[in-house]
Coordinates of C-alpha atoms in Angstrom, one line a residue:
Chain Q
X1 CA 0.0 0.0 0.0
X2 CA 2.7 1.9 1.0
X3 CA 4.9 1.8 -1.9
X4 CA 1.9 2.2 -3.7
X5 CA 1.1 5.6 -2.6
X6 CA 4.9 5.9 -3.7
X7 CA 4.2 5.1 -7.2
X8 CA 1.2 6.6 -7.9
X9 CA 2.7 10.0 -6.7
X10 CA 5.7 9.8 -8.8
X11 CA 3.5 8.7 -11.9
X12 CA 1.2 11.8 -11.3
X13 CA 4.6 14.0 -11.3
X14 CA 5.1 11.9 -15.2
X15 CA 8.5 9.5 -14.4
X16 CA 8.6 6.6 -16.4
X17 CA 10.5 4.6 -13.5
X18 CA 7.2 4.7 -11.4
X19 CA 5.4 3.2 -14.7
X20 CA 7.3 0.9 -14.9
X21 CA 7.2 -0.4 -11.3
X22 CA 3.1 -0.1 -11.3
X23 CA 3.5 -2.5 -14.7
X24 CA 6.4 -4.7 -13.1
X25 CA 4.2 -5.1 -10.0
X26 CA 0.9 -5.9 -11.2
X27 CA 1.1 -7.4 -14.7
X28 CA 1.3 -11.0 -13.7
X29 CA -1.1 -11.0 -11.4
X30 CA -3.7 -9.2 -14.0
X31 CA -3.2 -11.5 -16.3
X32 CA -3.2 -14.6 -14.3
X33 CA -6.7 -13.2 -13.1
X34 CA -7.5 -12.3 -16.5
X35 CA -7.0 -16.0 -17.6
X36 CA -8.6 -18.1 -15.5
X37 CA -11.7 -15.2 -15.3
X38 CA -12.1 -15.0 -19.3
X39 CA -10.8 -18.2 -19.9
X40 CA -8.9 -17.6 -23.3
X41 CA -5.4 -16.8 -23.4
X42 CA -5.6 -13.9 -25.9
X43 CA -8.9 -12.1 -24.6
X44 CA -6.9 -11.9 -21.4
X45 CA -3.8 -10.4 -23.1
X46 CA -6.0 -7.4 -24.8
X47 CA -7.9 -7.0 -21.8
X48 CA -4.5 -6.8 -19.1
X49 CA -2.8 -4.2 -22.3
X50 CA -6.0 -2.5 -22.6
X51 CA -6.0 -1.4 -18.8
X52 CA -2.5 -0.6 -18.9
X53 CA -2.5 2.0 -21.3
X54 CA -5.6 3.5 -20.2
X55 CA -3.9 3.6 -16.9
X56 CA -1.0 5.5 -18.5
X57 CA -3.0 8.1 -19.7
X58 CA -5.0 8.4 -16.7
X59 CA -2.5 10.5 -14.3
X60 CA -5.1 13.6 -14.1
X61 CA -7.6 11.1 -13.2
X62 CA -5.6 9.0 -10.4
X63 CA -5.9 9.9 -7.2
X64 CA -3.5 8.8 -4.4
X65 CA -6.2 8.0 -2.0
X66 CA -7.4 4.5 -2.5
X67 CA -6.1 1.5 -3.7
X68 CA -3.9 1.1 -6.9
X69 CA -4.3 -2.3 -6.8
X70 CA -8.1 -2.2 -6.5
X71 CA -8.0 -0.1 -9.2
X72 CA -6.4 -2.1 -11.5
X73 CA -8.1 -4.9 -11.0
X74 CA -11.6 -3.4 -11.1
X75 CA -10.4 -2.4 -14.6
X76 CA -9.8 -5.6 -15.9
X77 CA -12.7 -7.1 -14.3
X78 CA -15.1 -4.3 -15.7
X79 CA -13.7 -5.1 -19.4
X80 CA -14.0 -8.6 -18.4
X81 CA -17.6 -8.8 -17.7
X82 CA -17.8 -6.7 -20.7
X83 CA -16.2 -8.7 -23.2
X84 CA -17.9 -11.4 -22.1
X85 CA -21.7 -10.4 -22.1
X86 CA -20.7 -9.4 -25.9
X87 CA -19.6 -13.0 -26.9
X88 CA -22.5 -14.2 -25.2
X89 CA -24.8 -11.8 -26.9
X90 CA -22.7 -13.1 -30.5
X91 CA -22.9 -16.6 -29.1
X92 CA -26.9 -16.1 -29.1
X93 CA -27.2 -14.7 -32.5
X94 CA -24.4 -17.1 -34.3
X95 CA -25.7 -20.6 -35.3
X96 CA -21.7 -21.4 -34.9
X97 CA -20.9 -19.5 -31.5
X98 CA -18.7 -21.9 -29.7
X99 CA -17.4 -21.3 -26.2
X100 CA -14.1 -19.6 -25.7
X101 CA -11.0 -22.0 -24.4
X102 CA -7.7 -22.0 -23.1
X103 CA -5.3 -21.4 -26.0
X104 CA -3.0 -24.1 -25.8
X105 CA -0.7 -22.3 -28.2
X106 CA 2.5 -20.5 -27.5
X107 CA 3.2 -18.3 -29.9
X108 CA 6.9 -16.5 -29.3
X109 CA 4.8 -13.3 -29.9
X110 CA 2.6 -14.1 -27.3
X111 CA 2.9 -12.2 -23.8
X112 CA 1.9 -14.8 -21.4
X113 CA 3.4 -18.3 -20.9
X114 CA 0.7 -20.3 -18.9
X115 CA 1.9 -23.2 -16.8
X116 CA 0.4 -26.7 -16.8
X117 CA -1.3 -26.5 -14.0
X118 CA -2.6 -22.5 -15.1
X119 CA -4.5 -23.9 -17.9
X120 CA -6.0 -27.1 -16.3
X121 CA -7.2 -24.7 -13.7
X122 CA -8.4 -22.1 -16.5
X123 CA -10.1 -24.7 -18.0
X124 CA -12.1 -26.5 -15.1
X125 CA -13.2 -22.8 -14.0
X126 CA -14.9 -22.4 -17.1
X127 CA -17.1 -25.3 -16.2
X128 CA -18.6 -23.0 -13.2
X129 CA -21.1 -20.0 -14.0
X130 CA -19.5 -16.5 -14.1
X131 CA -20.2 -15.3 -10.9
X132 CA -19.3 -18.6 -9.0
X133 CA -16.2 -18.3 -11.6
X134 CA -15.5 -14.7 -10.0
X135 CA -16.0 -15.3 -6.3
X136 CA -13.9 -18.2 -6.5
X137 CA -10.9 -16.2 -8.1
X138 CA -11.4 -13.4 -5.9
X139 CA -11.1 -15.6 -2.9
X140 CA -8.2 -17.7 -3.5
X141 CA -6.3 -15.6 -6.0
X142 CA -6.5 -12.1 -4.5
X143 CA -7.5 -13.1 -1.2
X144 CA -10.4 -10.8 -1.1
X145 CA -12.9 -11.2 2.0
X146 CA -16.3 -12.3 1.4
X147 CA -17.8 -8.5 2.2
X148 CA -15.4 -7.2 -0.5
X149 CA -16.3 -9.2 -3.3
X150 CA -20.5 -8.8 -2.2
X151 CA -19.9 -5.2 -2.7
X152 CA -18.1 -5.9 -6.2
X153 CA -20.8 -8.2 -7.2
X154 CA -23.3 -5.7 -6.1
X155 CA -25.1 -8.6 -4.1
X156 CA -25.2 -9.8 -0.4
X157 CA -22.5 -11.9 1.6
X158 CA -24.8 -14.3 1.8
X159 CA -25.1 -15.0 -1.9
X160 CA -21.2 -15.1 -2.4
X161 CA -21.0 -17.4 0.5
X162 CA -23.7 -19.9 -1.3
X163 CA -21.9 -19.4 -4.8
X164 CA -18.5 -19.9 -3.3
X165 CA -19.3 -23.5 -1.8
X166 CA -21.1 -24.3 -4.6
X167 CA -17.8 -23.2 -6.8
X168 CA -15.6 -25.1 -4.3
X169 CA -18.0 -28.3 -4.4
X170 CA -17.9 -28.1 -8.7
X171 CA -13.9 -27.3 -8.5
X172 CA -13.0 -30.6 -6.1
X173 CA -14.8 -32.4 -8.3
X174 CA -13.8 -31.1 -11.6
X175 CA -9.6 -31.2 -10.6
X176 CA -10.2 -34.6 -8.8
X177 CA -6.8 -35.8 -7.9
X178 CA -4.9 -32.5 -9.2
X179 CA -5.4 -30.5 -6.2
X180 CA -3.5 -33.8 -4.3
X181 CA -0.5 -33.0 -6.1
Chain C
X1 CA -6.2 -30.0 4.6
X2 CA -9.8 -29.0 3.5
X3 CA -10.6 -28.7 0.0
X4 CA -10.3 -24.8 0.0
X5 CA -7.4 -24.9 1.3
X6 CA -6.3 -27.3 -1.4
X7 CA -7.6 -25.4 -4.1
X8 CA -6.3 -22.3 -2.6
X9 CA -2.9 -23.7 -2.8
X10 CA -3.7 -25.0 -6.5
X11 CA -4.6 -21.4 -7.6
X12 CA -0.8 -20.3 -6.1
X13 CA 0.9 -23.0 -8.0
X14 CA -0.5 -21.9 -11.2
X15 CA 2.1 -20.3 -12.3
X16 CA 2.0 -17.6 -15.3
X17 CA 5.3 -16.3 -17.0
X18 CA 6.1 -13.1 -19.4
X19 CA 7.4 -13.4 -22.7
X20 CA 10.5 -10.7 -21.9
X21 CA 10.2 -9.1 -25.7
X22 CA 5.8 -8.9 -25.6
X23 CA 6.4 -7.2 -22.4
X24 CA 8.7 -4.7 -23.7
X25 CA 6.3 -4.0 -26.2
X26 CA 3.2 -3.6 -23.9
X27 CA 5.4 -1.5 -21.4
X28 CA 6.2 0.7 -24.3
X29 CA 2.8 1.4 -25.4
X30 CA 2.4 2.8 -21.7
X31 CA 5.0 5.2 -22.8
X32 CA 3.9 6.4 -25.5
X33 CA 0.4 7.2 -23.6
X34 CA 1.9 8.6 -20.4
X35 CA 4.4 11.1 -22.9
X36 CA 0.7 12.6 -24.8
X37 CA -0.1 13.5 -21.4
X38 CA 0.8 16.3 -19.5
X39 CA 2.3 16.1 -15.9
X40 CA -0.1 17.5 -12.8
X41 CA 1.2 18.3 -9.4
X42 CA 0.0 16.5 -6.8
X43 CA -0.9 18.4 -4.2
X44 CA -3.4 20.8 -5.5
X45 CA -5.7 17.0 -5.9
X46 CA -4.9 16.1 -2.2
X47 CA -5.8 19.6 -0.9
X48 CA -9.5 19.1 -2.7
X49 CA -10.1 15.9 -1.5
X50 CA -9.3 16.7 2.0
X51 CA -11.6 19.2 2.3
X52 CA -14.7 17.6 1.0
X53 CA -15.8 15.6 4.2
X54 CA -14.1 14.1 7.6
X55 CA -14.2 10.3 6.9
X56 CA -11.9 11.4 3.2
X57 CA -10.1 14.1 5.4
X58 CA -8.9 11.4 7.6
X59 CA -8.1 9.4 4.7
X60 CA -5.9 11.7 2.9
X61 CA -4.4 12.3 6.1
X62 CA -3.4 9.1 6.1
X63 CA -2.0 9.2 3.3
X64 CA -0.4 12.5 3.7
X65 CA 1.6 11.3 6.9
X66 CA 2.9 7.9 5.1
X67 CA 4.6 10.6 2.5
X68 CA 5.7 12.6 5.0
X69 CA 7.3 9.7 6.9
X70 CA 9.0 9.0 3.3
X71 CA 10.2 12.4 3.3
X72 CA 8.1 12.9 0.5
X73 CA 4.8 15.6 1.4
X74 CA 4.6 18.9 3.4
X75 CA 2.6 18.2 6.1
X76 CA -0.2 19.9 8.0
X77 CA 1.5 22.5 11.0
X78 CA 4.6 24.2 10.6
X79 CA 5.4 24.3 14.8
X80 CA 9.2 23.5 15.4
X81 CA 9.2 21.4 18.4
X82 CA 13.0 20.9 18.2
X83 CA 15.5 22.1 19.9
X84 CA 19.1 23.9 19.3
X85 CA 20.5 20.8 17.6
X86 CA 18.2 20.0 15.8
X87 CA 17.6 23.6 14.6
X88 CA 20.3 23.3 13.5
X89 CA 20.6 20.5 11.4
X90 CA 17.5 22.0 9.4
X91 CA 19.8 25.2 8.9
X92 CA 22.4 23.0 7.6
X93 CA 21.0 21.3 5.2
X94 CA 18.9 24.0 3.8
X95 CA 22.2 25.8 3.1
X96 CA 24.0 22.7 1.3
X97 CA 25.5 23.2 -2.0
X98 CA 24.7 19.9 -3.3
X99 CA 24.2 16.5 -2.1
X100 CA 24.2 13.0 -3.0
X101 CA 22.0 10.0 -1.6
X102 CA 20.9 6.7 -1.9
X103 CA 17.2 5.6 -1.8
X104 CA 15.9 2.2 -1.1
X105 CA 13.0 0.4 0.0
X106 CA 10.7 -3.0 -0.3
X107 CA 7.7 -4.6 0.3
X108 CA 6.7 -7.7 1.3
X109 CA 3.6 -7.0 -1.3
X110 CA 5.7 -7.2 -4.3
X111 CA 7.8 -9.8 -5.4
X112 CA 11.0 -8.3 -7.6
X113 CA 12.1 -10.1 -10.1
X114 CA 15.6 -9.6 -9.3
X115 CA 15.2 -8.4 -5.9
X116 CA 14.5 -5.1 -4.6
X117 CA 17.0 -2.4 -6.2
X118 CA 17.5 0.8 -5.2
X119 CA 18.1 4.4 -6.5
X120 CA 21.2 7.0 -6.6
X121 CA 20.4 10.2 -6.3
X122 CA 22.4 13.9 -7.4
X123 CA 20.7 17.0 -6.5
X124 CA 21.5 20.3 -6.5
X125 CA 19.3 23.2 -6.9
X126 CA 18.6 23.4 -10.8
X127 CA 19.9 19.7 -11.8
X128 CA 18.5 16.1 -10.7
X129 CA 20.0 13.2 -11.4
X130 CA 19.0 9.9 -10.9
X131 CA 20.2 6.0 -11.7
X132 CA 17.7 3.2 -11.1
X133 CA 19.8 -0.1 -10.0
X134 CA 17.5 -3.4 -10.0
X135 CA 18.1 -6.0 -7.6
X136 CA 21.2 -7.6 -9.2
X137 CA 22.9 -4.2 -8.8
X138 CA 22.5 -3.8 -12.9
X139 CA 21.7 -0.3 -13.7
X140 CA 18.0 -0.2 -15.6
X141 CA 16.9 3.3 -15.8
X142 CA 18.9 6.8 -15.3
X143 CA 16.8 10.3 -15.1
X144 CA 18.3 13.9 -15.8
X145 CA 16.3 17.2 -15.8
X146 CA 17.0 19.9 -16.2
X147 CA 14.9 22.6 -14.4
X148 CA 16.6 25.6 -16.3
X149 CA 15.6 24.7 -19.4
X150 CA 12.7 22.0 -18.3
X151 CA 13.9 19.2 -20.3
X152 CA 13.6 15.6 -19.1
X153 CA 15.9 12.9 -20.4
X154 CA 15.6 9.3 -19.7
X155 CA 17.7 6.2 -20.6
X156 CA 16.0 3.0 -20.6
X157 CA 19.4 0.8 -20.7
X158 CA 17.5 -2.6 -20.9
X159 CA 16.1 -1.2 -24.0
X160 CA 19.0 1.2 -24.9
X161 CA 16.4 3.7 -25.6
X162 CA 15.7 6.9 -24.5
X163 CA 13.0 9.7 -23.6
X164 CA 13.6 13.5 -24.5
X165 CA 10.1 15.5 -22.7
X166 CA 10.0 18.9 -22.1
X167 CA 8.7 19.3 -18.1
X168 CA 5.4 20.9 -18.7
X169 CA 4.6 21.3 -15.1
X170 CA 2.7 24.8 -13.8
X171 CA 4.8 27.0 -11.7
X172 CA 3.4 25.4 -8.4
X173 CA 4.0 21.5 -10.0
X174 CA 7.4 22.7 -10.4
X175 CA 7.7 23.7 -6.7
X176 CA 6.1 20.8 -5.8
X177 CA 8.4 18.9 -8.3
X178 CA 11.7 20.6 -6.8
X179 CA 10.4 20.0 -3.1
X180 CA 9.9 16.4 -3.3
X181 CA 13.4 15.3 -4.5
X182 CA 15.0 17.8 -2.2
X183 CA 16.4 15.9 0.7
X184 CA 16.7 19.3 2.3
X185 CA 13.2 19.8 2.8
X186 CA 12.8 16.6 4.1
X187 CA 14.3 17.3 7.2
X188 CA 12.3 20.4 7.5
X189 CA 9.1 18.3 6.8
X190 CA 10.1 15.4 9.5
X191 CA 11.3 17.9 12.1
X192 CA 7.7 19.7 11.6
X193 CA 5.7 16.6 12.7
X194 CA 5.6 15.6 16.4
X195 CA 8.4 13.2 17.1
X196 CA 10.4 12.0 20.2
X197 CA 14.0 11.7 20.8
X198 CA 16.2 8.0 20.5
X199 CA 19.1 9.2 22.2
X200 CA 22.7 8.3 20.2
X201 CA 24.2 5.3 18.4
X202 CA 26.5 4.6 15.8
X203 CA 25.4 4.1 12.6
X204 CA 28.0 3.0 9.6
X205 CA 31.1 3.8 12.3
X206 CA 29.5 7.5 12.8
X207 CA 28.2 8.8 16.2
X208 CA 24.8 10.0 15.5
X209 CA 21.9 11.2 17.2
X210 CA 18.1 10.2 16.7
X211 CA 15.0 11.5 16.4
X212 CA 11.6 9.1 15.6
X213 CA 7.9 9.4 14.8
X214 CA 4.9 7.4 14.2
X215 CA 1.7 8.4 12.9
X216 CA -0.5 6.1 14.0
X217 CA -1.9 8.5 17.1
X218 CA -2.2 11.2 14.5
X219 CA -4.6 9.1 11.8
X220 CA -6.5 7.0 14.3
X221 CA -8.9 4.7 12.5
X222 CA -8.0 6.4 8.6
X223 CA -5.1 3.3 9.7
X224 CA -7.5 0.6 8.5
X225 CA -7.9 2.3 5.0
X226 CA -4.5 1.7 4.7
X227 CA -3.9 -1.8 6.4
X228 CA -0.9 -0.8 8.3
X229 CA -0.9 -1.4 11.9
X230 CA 1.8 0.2 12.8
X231 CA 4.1 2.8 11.2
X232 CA 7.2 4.2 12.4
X233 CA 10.5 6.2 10.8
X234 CA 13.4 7.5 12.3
X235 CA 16.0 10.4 11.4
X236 CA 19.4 9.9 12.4
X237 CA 22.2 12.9 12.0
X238 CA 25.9 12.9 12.9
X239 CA 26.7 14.6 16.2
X240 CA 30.0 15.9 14.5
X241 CA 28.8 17.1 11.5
X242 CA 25.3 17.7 12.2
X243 CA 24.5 16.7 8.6
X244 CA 21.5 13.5 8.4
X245 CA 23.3 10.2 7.9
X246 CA 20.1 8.0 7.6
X247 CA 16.2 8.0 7.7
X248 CA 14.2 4.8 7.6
X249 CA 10.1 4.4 7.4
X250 CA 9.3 0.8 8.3
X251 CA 5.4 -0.5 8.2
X252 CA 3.7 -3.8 9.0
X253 CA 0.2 -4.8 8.5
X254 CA -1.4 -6.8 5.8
X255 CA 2.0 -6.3 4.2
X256 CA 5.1 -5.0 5.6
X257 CA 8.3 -2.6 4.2
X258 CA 10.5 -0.3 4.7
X259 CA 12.4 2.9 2.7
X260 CA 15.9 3.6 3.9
X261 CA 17.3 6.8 2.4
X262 CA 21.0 6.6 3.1
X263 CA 25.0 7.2 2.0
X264 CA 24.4 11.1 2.2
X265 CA 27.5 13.2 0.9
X266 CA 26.0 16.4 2.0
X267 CA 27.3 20.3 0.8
X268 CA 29.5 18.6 -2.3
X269 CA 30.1 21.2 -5.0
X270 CA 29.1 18.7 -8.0
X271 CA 30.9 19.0 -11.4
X272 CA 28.1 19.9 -13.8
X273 CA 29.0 17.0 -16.2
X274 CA 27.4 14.5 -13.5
X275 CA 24.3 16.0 -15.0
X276 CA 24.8 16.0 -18.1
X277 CA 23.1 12.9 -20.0
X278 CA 25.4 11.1 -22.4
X279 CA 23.1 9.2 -24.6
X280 CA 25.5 5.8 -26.0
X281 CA 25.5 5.9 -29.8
X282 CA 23.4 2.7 -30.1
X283 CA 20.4 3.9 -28.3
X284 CA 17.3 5.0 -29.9
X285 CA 14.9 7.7 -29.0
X286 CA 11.6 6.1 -27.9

């Protein structure tokens, strides 16, 4: 949080050493989110660049109090949801629409190199409805608390209680043995 | 182990790497956006916000005392609690010629890649110099500007590339600019807050003389916003020369760090080619 603060006020004063630290800092984690959220390799690449380079431009707009990190990820999660009610809405009116996947290539081009284990995960939490999808990465990825992702879902603790023991219950099952290991 | 706690550690292992020459290119995009934009000061924003309401007035305060701690904001109250000494001391470094430092820090919330680095600093009144060094002590980024004539030149040596801006910054972003890398006006800054003496101890084989201040009396519950439970830094000048020879902020909470600002050479006359940026032949404007 601290360092944070640090960055964001040396990015408002325009040094390219704090943008660089913001993008060294948060970039993986983004896009690991990203993944397992959109659940296709390249969606998550546009998506993580997109908010980058909107966050570049956005020094006027930043504001040191709050929570870069927040920030951040409420951006990708925003474009997130958005890209996917899109495909959905194409999905609906395409006699082909076919669900998005994991890429399993690796282009040398390509930004992010998923593990193994990244995509089998990627792949089983596609199997789970969005928002069970989004509490469960929330949780165990960025360690939010139950209240914090209610209030990002705009629904009650309750709910994300239900959907997250229903997303746990689907996960076991889907990974089996993987989660052993 | 439950099965949350298995998953959890599942999601963990899942690793996710960069492509080193994709990421160049993303990073550079950034660039180019943050260069079409022109620089704001800072404080103007954080003067707004704390006046709108109590609950964002402690919060900015919050934030306000971390970057004072840092060395980095003017904070509210301008009292001089000190004594002769340390009266001193702000004398004396307002009335250095030059001065060179070194600037580190880390956080338990960010994992460097090559561990964290830290940053040499040469200031004097109308030149700033800066060299980034990453965690393997290789030097990554080096900053010059020049406030007479408001250029900006930065070397990106991973890259070997480099930025030419013109500072476009308004009079009082300038100040602000030329305030918050002036080690000088740090002391000013910490000495204005309310702090307690540590006595004397040695620090690199030189007698100094402490002083130390927490803010976590002076934000009360704007703390939570933050996630730090406790927050202290500490000023240390030499009883001989009564120049600073160290100041560390340290923080815990959900994540814990610290910023040690340190290796002072203060009132050095610098030789005006330290600031003077010589771009190698095989870099490229970015």
């Amino acid at each position: 949080m601290l360092e944070d603060k640090l960055f964001i006020f040396r990015f408002k004063q325009g040094r390219p050493d704090a943008l660089r630290q913001i993008y060294d800092k948060y970039k993986v984690e983004l896009l690991k989110l990203s993944v397992v959220l959109a659940g296709d390799i390249n969606t998550a690449e546009d998506i993580v660049h997109d908010v980058f380079v909107k966050f570049a431009q956005s020094a006027e707009r930043i504001k040191l109090i709050g929570s870069l990190k927040n920030y951040l990820v409420t951006s990708a999660i925003n474009r997130i949801r958005n890209h996917l009610r899109n495909s959905n809405r194409r999905c609906e009116t395409s006699l082909e629409g076919t669900e998005s996947i994991t890429s399993s290539e690796r282009e040398p081009y390509q930004w992010a190199i998923l593990s193994e284990r990244l995509k089998l995960l990627s792949e089983a939490l596609q199997q789970l409805p969005y928002e069970q999808r989004e509490v469960i990465c929330f949780r165990m990825e960025m360690d939010m608390t139950f209240s914090r992702i209610a209030r990002l879902q705009g629904t009650s603790v309750n709910t994300v209680k239900g959907r997250y023991r229903y997303g746990i219950n689907k996960l076991r099952s889907l990974l089996n043995s993987e989660v052993d290991k | 182990m439950n099965s949350a706690d298995k998953i959890k550690r599942f999601f963990k292992k899942a690793e996710l790497g960069i492509n080193p020459d994709a990421d160049e290119k993303v990073f550079n995009d950034m660039l180019a956006q943050q260069k079409t934009k022109e620089q704001v000061p800072a404080k103007p924003e954080i003067w707004r916000i704390t006046m709108k309401s109590p609950i964002v007035k402690l919060a900015a305060a919050a934030v306000i005392i971390v970057l004072v701690v840092l060395g980095l904001f003017e904070f509210i109250g301008t009292e001089n609690t000190s004594g002769v000494v340390w009266a001193e001391v702000a004398r004396k470094v307002q009335s250095s010629r030059g001065v060179v430092y070194r600037e580190k820090g880390s956080s338990t919330e960010y994992k460097y890649p090559k561990g964290p680095g830290y940053n040499i600093i040469y200031l004097v009144p109308k030149y700033y110099r800066s060299d980034g060094y990453n965690g393997e002590g290789e030097l990554w980024i080096s900053m010059y500007d020049n406030r007479e004539t408001g250029i900006r030149i930065v070397l990106l040596h991973g890259q070997k590339g480099y930025v030419r801006e013109k500072m476009t910054m308004t009079e009082a972003g300038d100040q602000k600019h030329a305030d918050t890398i002036d080690p000088r006006k740090w002391v000013q800054k910490f000495m204005s807050c309310k702090y307690s003496k540590l006595g004397q101890k040695t620090i690199d084989g030189v007698l100094s003389e402490g002083i130390e201040t927490t803010d976590l009396t002076l934000v009360g519950g704007a703390v939570n916003h933050l996630q730090i439970d406790s927050f202290v830094a500490r000023l240390w000048v030499s009883v001989e020369t009564g120049y600073p020879v160290l100041l560390k902020g340290e923080f815990t909470g959900q994540h814990s760090g610290n910023m040690v600002i340190d290796q002072f050479q203060w009132d050095v006359e610098l030789d005006p080619s330290v600031f003077e940026p010589n771009i190698p032949p095989d870099y490229e404007q970015m």
